[in-house]
Short mmCIF file of C-alpha atoms in Angstrom, two decimals:
data_model
loop_
_atom_site.label_atom_id
_atom_site.label_comp_id
_atom_site.label_asym_id
_atom_site.label_seq_id
_atom_site.Cartn_x
_atom_site.Cartn_y
_atom_site.Cartn_z
CA MET A 1 16.13 -5.31 -24.09
CA GLN A 2 13.70 -7.55 -26.03
CA VAL A 3 10.46 -6.37 -24.72
CA GLN A 4 8.80 -7.41 -27.91
CA GLN A 5 9.19 -10.90 -27.11
CA VAL A 6 7.11 -10.75 -24.09
CA SER A 7 3.57 -9.62 -23.04
CA PRO A 8 2.74 -5.86 -23.75
CA ILE A 9 2.19 -5.90 -19.76
CA PHE A 10 5.84 -6.35 -19.32
CA GLN A 11 6.26 -2.98 -20.40
CA LEU A 12 4.45 -1.78 -17.34
CA PHE A 13 6.45 -3.75 -15.34
CA ASP A 14 9.77 -2.62 -17.02
CA GLN A 15 8.60 1.08 -16.24
CA GLN A 16 7.91 0.22 -12.64
CA TYR A 17 10.84 -1.78 -12.10
CA THR A 18 13.57 0.61 -13.49
CA LEU A 19 11.85 3.64 -11.25
CA ALA A 20 11.99 1.39 -8.33
CA LYS A 21 15.72 0.37 -8.77
CA LYS A 22 16.63 3.96 -9.57
CA LEU A 23 15.25 5.18 -6.32
CA PHE A 24 16.68 2.29 -4.38
CA TYR A 25 20.16 3.15 -5.64
CA SER A 26 19.49 6.64 -4.75
CA LEU A 27 18.59 5.73 -1.34
CA THR A 28 21.72 3.58 -0.84
CA LYS A 29 23.50 6.88 -1.20
CA LEU A 30 21.27 9.27 0.63
CA PHE A 31 18.16 8.73 2.62
CA LYS A 32 15.14 10.64 1.68
CA SER A 33 11.70 10.15 2.91
CA LYS A 34 10.25 11.12 -0.09
CA LYS A 35 12.02 8.51 -2.13
CA ALA A 36 11.52 5.79 0.33
CA ILE A 37 7.79 6.45 -0.05
CA GLU A 38 7.89 6.52 -3.64
CA LEU A 39 9.95 3.05 -3.73
CA GLU A 40 7.27 1.68 -1.59
CA GLU A 41 4.39 2.52 -4.08
CA LYS A 42 6.51 0.84 -6.70
CA LEU A 43 7.30 -2.18 -4.57
CA ILE A 44 3.30 -2.61 -4.53
CA PHE A 45 2.86 -2.70 -8.19
CA LEU A 46 5.84 -5.03 -8.32
CA GLU A 47 4.07 -7.40 -5.76
CA ILE A 48 0.88 -7.36 -7.71
CA TYR A 49 2.61 -8.08 -11.06
CA ILE A 50 4.45 -11.04 -9.32
CA ASP A 51 1.30 -12.28 -7.70
CA LEU A 52 -0.27 -12.26 -11.26
CA LEU A 53 2.51 -14.01 -12.81
CA SER A 54 2.19 -16.53 -10.27
CA ARG A 55 -1.69 -17.08 -11.00
CA ILE A 56 -0.77 -17.67 -14.48
CA HIS A 57 2.31 -20.14 -13.83
CA PHE A 58 0.26 -21.76 -11.19
CA ASN A 59 2.27 -25.08 -11.50
CA GLU A 60 5.24 -23.07 -10.00
CA LYS A 61 3.93 -23.24 -6.25
CA LYS A 62 6.65 -21.26 -4.74
CA LEU A 63 7.06 -18.41 -7.43
CA LYS A 64 5.72 -15.35 -5.76
CA PHE A 65 7.55 -16.15 -2.50
CA GLN A 66 10.87 -16.59 -4.58
CA LEU A 67 10.60 -13.50 -6.19
CA PHE A 68 9.09 -11.09 -3.70
CA GLY A 69 10.21 -12.82 -0.86
CA PRO A 70 13.60 -11.04 -0.89
CA TYR A 71 12.03 -7.50 -0.70
CA LYS A 72 9.70 -8.28 2.20
CA GLU A 73 11.90 -6.65 4.79
CA LEU A 74 12.58 -3.70 2.71
CA PHE A 75 8.83 -3.34 1.95
CA LYS A 76 8.18 -3.60 5.67
CA SER A 77 10.80 -0.73 6.87
CA LEU A 78 9.44 1.53 3.81
CA LYS A 79 5.78 1.14 5.09
CA LYS A 80 6.99 2.37 8.55
CA VAL A 81 8.41 5.42 6.77
CA LEU A 82 5.06 6.35 5.09
CA HIS A 83 3.21 5.65 8.38
CA ILE A 84 5.32 8.04 10.39
CA LYS A 85 5.09 10.46 7.61
CA LEU A 86 1.13 10.23 7.58
CA ILE A 87 1.07 10.76 11.29
CA GLN A 88 3.28 13.78 11.15
CA GLU A 89 1.24 15.49 8.46
CA ALA A 90 -1.75 14.65 10.52
CA LEU A 91 -0.41 16.25 13.60
CA VAL A 92 0.49 19.44 11.59
CA ALA A 93 -3.11 19.73 10.22
CA GLU A 94 -4.54 19.02 13.60
CA SER A 95 -2.25 21.58 15.20
CA ILE A 96 -3.33 24.45 12.80
CA LYS A 97 -7.06 23.53 13.05
CA VAL A 98 -7.30 23.65 16.93
CA GLN A 99 -4.64 26.47 17.26
CA THR A 100 -2.63 24.23 19.77
CA ASN A 101 0.73 23.14 20.17
CA PHE A 102 1.73 19.63 20.85
CA SER A 103 5.06 19.99 21.48
CA SER A 104 5.70 17.02 23.99
CA TYR A 105 4.18 14.72 21.58
CA GLU A 106 6.00 16.23 18.50
CA ARG A 107 9.33 15.42 20.26
CA GLU A 108 8.32 11.62 20.58
CA LEU A 109 7.23 11.66 17.33
CA LEU A 110 10.61 12.90 15.90
CA ARG A 111 12.42 10.50 18.06
CA ASP A 112 10.35 7.57 16.67
CA LYS A 113 10.79 9.12 12.97
CA LYS A 114 14.58 9.47 13.38
CA ASN A 115 14.71 5.73 14.61
CA ILE A 116 12.50 4.35 11.84
CA TYR A 117 14.49 6.34 9.23
CA THR A 118 17.76 4.87 10.45
CA GLU A 119 16.10 1.29 10.60
CA ALA A 120 14.97 1.68 6.96
CA TYR A 121 18.28 2.98 5.64
CA ASP A 122 19.99 -0.07 7.61
CA VAL A 123 17.56 -2.52 5.77
CA ILE A 124 18.21 -0.72 2.30
CA MET A 125 22.29 -1.15 3.00
CA ALA A 126 21.73 -4.77 4.18
CA THR A 127 19.45 -5.72 1.05
CA PRO A 128 21.67 -7.80 -1.53
CA LEU A 129 21.98 -5.73 -5.01
CA ASN A 130 21.66 -8.89 -6.92
CA ILE A 131 17.83 -9.35 -5.98
CA TRP A 132 17.05 -6.63 -8.47
CA GLU A 133 18.57 -8.57 -11.41
CA GLU A 134 17.07 -12.01 -10.18
CA LEU A 135 13.92 -10.21 -10.34
CA TYR A 136 13.99 -8.80 -13.45
CA ARG A 137 15.45 -11.89 -15.25
CA GLU A 138 12.65 -14.06 -13.65
CA ALA A 139 9.89 -11.52 -14.50
CA PHE A 140 10.91 -11.29 -18.19
CA GLU A 141 11.23 -15.10 -18.31
CA HIS A 142 7.63 -15.52 -16.92
CA SER A 143 6.06 -12.94 -19.02
CA LYS A 144 6.95 -14.74 -22.37
CA ASN A 145 4.41 -15.96 -24.18
CA LEU A 146 1.23 -14.71 -22.26
CA ARG A 147 -1.80 -15.09 -24.18
CA PRO A 148 -4.64 -12.50 -23.53
CA LEU A 149 -6.79 -15.32 -22.47
CA MET A 150 -4.39 -16.13 -19.52
CA ILE A 151 -4.14 -12.44 -18.45
CA ASN A 152 -7.77 -12.44 -18.56
CA THR A 153 -8.40 -15.37 -16.39
CA SER A 154 -6.06 -14.50 -13.87
CA THR A 155 -6.79 -11.02 -13.41
CA ILE A 156 -10.54 -11.76 -13.27
CA GLN A 157 -9.62 -14.35 -10.59
CA ILE A 158 -7.56 -11.87 -8.18
CA ILE A 159 -10.33 -9.37 -8.65
CA ASN A 160 -13.20 -11.73 -7.90
CA GLU A 161 -11.44 -12.96 -4.67
CA GLU A 162 -10.99 -9.41 -3.59
CA LEU A 163 -14.74 -8.75 -4.35
CA GLU A 164 -15.88 -11.87 -2.43
CA PHE A 165 -13.86 -10.76 0.59
CA PHE A 166 -15.55 -7.23 0.44
CA LYS A 167 -19.03 -8.51 -0.01
CA PHE A 168 -18.27 -10.69 3.04
CA ASP A 169 -17.26 -8.02 4.99
CA SER A 170 -19.74 -5.47 4.11
CA GLU A 171 -22.69 -7.21 5.57
CA LYS A 172 -21.00 -7.00 9.31
CA LYS A 173 -19.39 -4.48 11.34
CA LEU A 174 -15.87 -3.70 9.82
CA GLU A 175 -12.92 -3.69 12.15
CA ALA A 176 -9.67 -1.60 11.63
CA LYS A 177 -7.72 -4.72 9.92
CA GLU A 178 -10.66 -5.35 7.50
CA ILE A 179 -10.75 -1.51 6.30
CA LYS A 180 -7.24 -1.63 5.50
CA ASP A 181 -7.54 -4.76 3.67
CA ILE A 182 -10.30 -3.45 1.56
CA TYR A 183 -8.23 -0.21 1.05
CA GLU A 184 -5.26 -2.41 -0.10
CA GLY A 185 -7.48 -4.58 -2.18
CA LEU A 186 -8.91 -1.52 -3.95
CA GLN A 187 -5.56 -0.39 -5.00
CA GLU A 188 -4.75 -3.97 -6.23
CA ILE A 189 -8.04 -3.98 -8.34
CA ILE A 190 -7.39 -0.54 -9.61
CA THR A 191 -3.70 -1.69 -10.58
CA LEU A 192 -5.03 -4.97 -12.35
CA GLU A 193 -7.39 -3.01 -14.48
CA ASN A 194 -4.66 -0.92 -15.75
CA VAL A 195 -2.87 -4.21 -16.56
CA ARG A 196 -6.00 -5.35 -18.45
CA ILE A 197 -6.22 -2.19 -20.54
CA VAL A 198 -2.28 -2.28 -21.56
CA SER A 199 -2.65 -5.90 -22.46
CA GLY A 200 -5.58 -5.01 -25.09
CA LEU A 201 -8.16 -6.52 -22.72
CA ASN A 202 -11.41 -4.41 -21.81
CA ALA A 203 -11.86 -3.05 -18.24
CA THR A 204 -13.83 -5.40 -16.03
CA PHE A 205 -15.67 -2.38 -14.58
CA THR A 206 -17.36 0.71 -15.98
CA GLU A 207 -16.26 4.13 -15.69
CA LEU A 208 -18.80 4.94 -13.01
CA VAL A 209 -17.90 2.05 -11.02
CA HIS A 210 -13.89 3.29 -11.39
CA LYS A 211 -15.10 6.57 -9.97
CA HIS A 212 -16.97 4.92 -7.12
CA MET A 213 -13.82 3.04 -6.21
CA ASN A 214 -11.51 6.00 -6.56
CA ASN A 215 -13.77 7.90 -4.08
CA LEU A 216 -13.58 5.22 -1.76
CA SER A 217 -10.02 4.85 -1.95
CA GLN A 218 -9.58 8.40 -0.94
CA LEU A 219 -12.09 8.26 1.75
CA LEU A 220 -10.19 5.06 3.07
CA TYR A 221 -6.82 7.07 2.99
CA LYS A 222 -8.17 9.85 5.31
CA TRP A 223 -9.57 6.81 7.44
CA TYR A 224 -6.43 5.16 7.67
CA GLN A 225 -4.18 8.29 8.32
CA ASN A 226 -6.81 9.27 11.06
CA HIS A 227 -6.44 5.51 12.54
CA LEU A 228 -2.40 5.72 12.65
CA PHE A 229 -2.40 8.97 14.06
CA LEU A 230 -4.88 7.75 16.97
CA GLN A 231 -3.00 4.53 17.36
CA HIS A 232 0.33 6.34 17.53
CA LEU A 233 -0.77 9.10 19.96
CA THR A 234 -2.59 6.61 22.32
CA TYR A 235 0.55 4.37 22.49
CA THR A 236 2.67 7.14 23.13
CA LEU A 237 0.52 8.93 25.93
CA SER A 238 -0.06 5.23 27.34
CA ILE A 239 3.76 4.60 28.13
CA LYS A 240 3.83 7.92 30.26
CA GLU A 241 3.38 7.74 34.01
CA GLU A 242 1.31 10.90 34.19
CA LEU A 243 -2.18 11.03 32.98
CA PRO A 244 -2.59 12.79 29.61
CA SER A 245 -3.25 16.72 30.01
CA LYS A 246 -6.61 18.20 29.13
CA LYS A 247 -5.26 19.35 25.57
CA TYR A 248 -4.29 15.60 24.79
CA GLN A 249 -7.53 14.34 25.83
CA ALA A 250 -9.31 16.41 23.97
CA LEU A 251 -7.06 15.41 21.01
CA ILE A 252 -7.77 12.04 21.33
CA ASN A 253 -11.55 12.61 21.80
CA SER A 254 -11.34 14.33 18.37
CA LEU A 255 -9.49 11.77 16.39
CA LYS A 256 -11.75 9.29 18.00
CA SER A 257 -14.88 10.94 16.56
CA ASN A 258 -12.99 11.37 13.15
CA LYS A 259 -12.68 7.63 13.31
CA LYS A 260 -16.22 6.91 14.11
CA LYS A 261 -17.47 9.43 11.50
CA LEU A 262 -15.21 8.27 8.80
CA THR A 263 -15.80 4.43 9.72
CA THR A 264 -19.51 5.20 9.09
CA LYS A 265 -18.82 6.82 5.72
CA VAL A 266 -16.68 3.85 4.57
CA VAL A 267 -19.24 1.03 5.72
CA SER A 268 -21.94 3.14 3.68
CA GLN A 269 -19.77 3.60 0.64
CA CYS A 270 -18.59 0.02 0.62
CA GLN A 271 -22.33 -1.20 1.13
CA HIS A 272 -23.22 1.01 -1.84
CA LEU A 273 -20.47 -0.43 -3.97
CA PHE A 274 -20.06 -4.08 -3.04
CA SER A 275 -23.78 -4.57 -2.56
CA ASP A 276 -25.92 -2.04 -4.42
CA ILE A 277 -23.74 -1.65 -7.68
CA LEU A 278 -21.42 -4.99 -7.33
CA GLY A 279 -23.79 -7.21 -5.78
#
């Protein structure tokens, strides 16, 4: 492999791609939720990298769709695996906290988990193996002769687009989808900052700003987990004929209270970071 012919950032792609492909092949033999979640993380990086290449090679209008399109269904099913895992972990934590057993909901959750795992495995087995070779070949070709100025311009363009979105949102009440978008946008900015450093460019933001971004990202993760848990629990109880028992009503109220507190913290930290520091 002639990595030296391409931009140093391709080494990042090569590393993440190699791990992703290894995880994928392992999952075709035996499905493990931990590996499925790890693969989802790798695919996030690969999509960001492809997005960066598509900005640099802007004359190729459908480049991102052509390269990452074949992974969309796989990515979607792996994200469901992550979501059900987060909900399960949140349920265990809540059960310990209030010293209460939520066995009927747990049975529903396990049933959903089994269906999601089965669906994910089916998607993995239906995913053509040649898409990996195609992705690598095209990423390699499009990573040739990338000058630092190209990487600098494209990374700043993507980062600024994300920041403009955040600034707009931080001026009004944040809805669930917008908070989720901020969480994903922050992950993209942090990844692109690493790409800049590997390519020999300076980071766009100071160490202090990165610290604030990481803190906000961790808070958003907690918000997201609580949101998924509340969403799944509310839906599961709504399709039952009988009204929720007192312990489930108490659980819903607790999760709603947590969501309200976490949302207030998220809005406050977004305002501080995107308006006060980066405004």
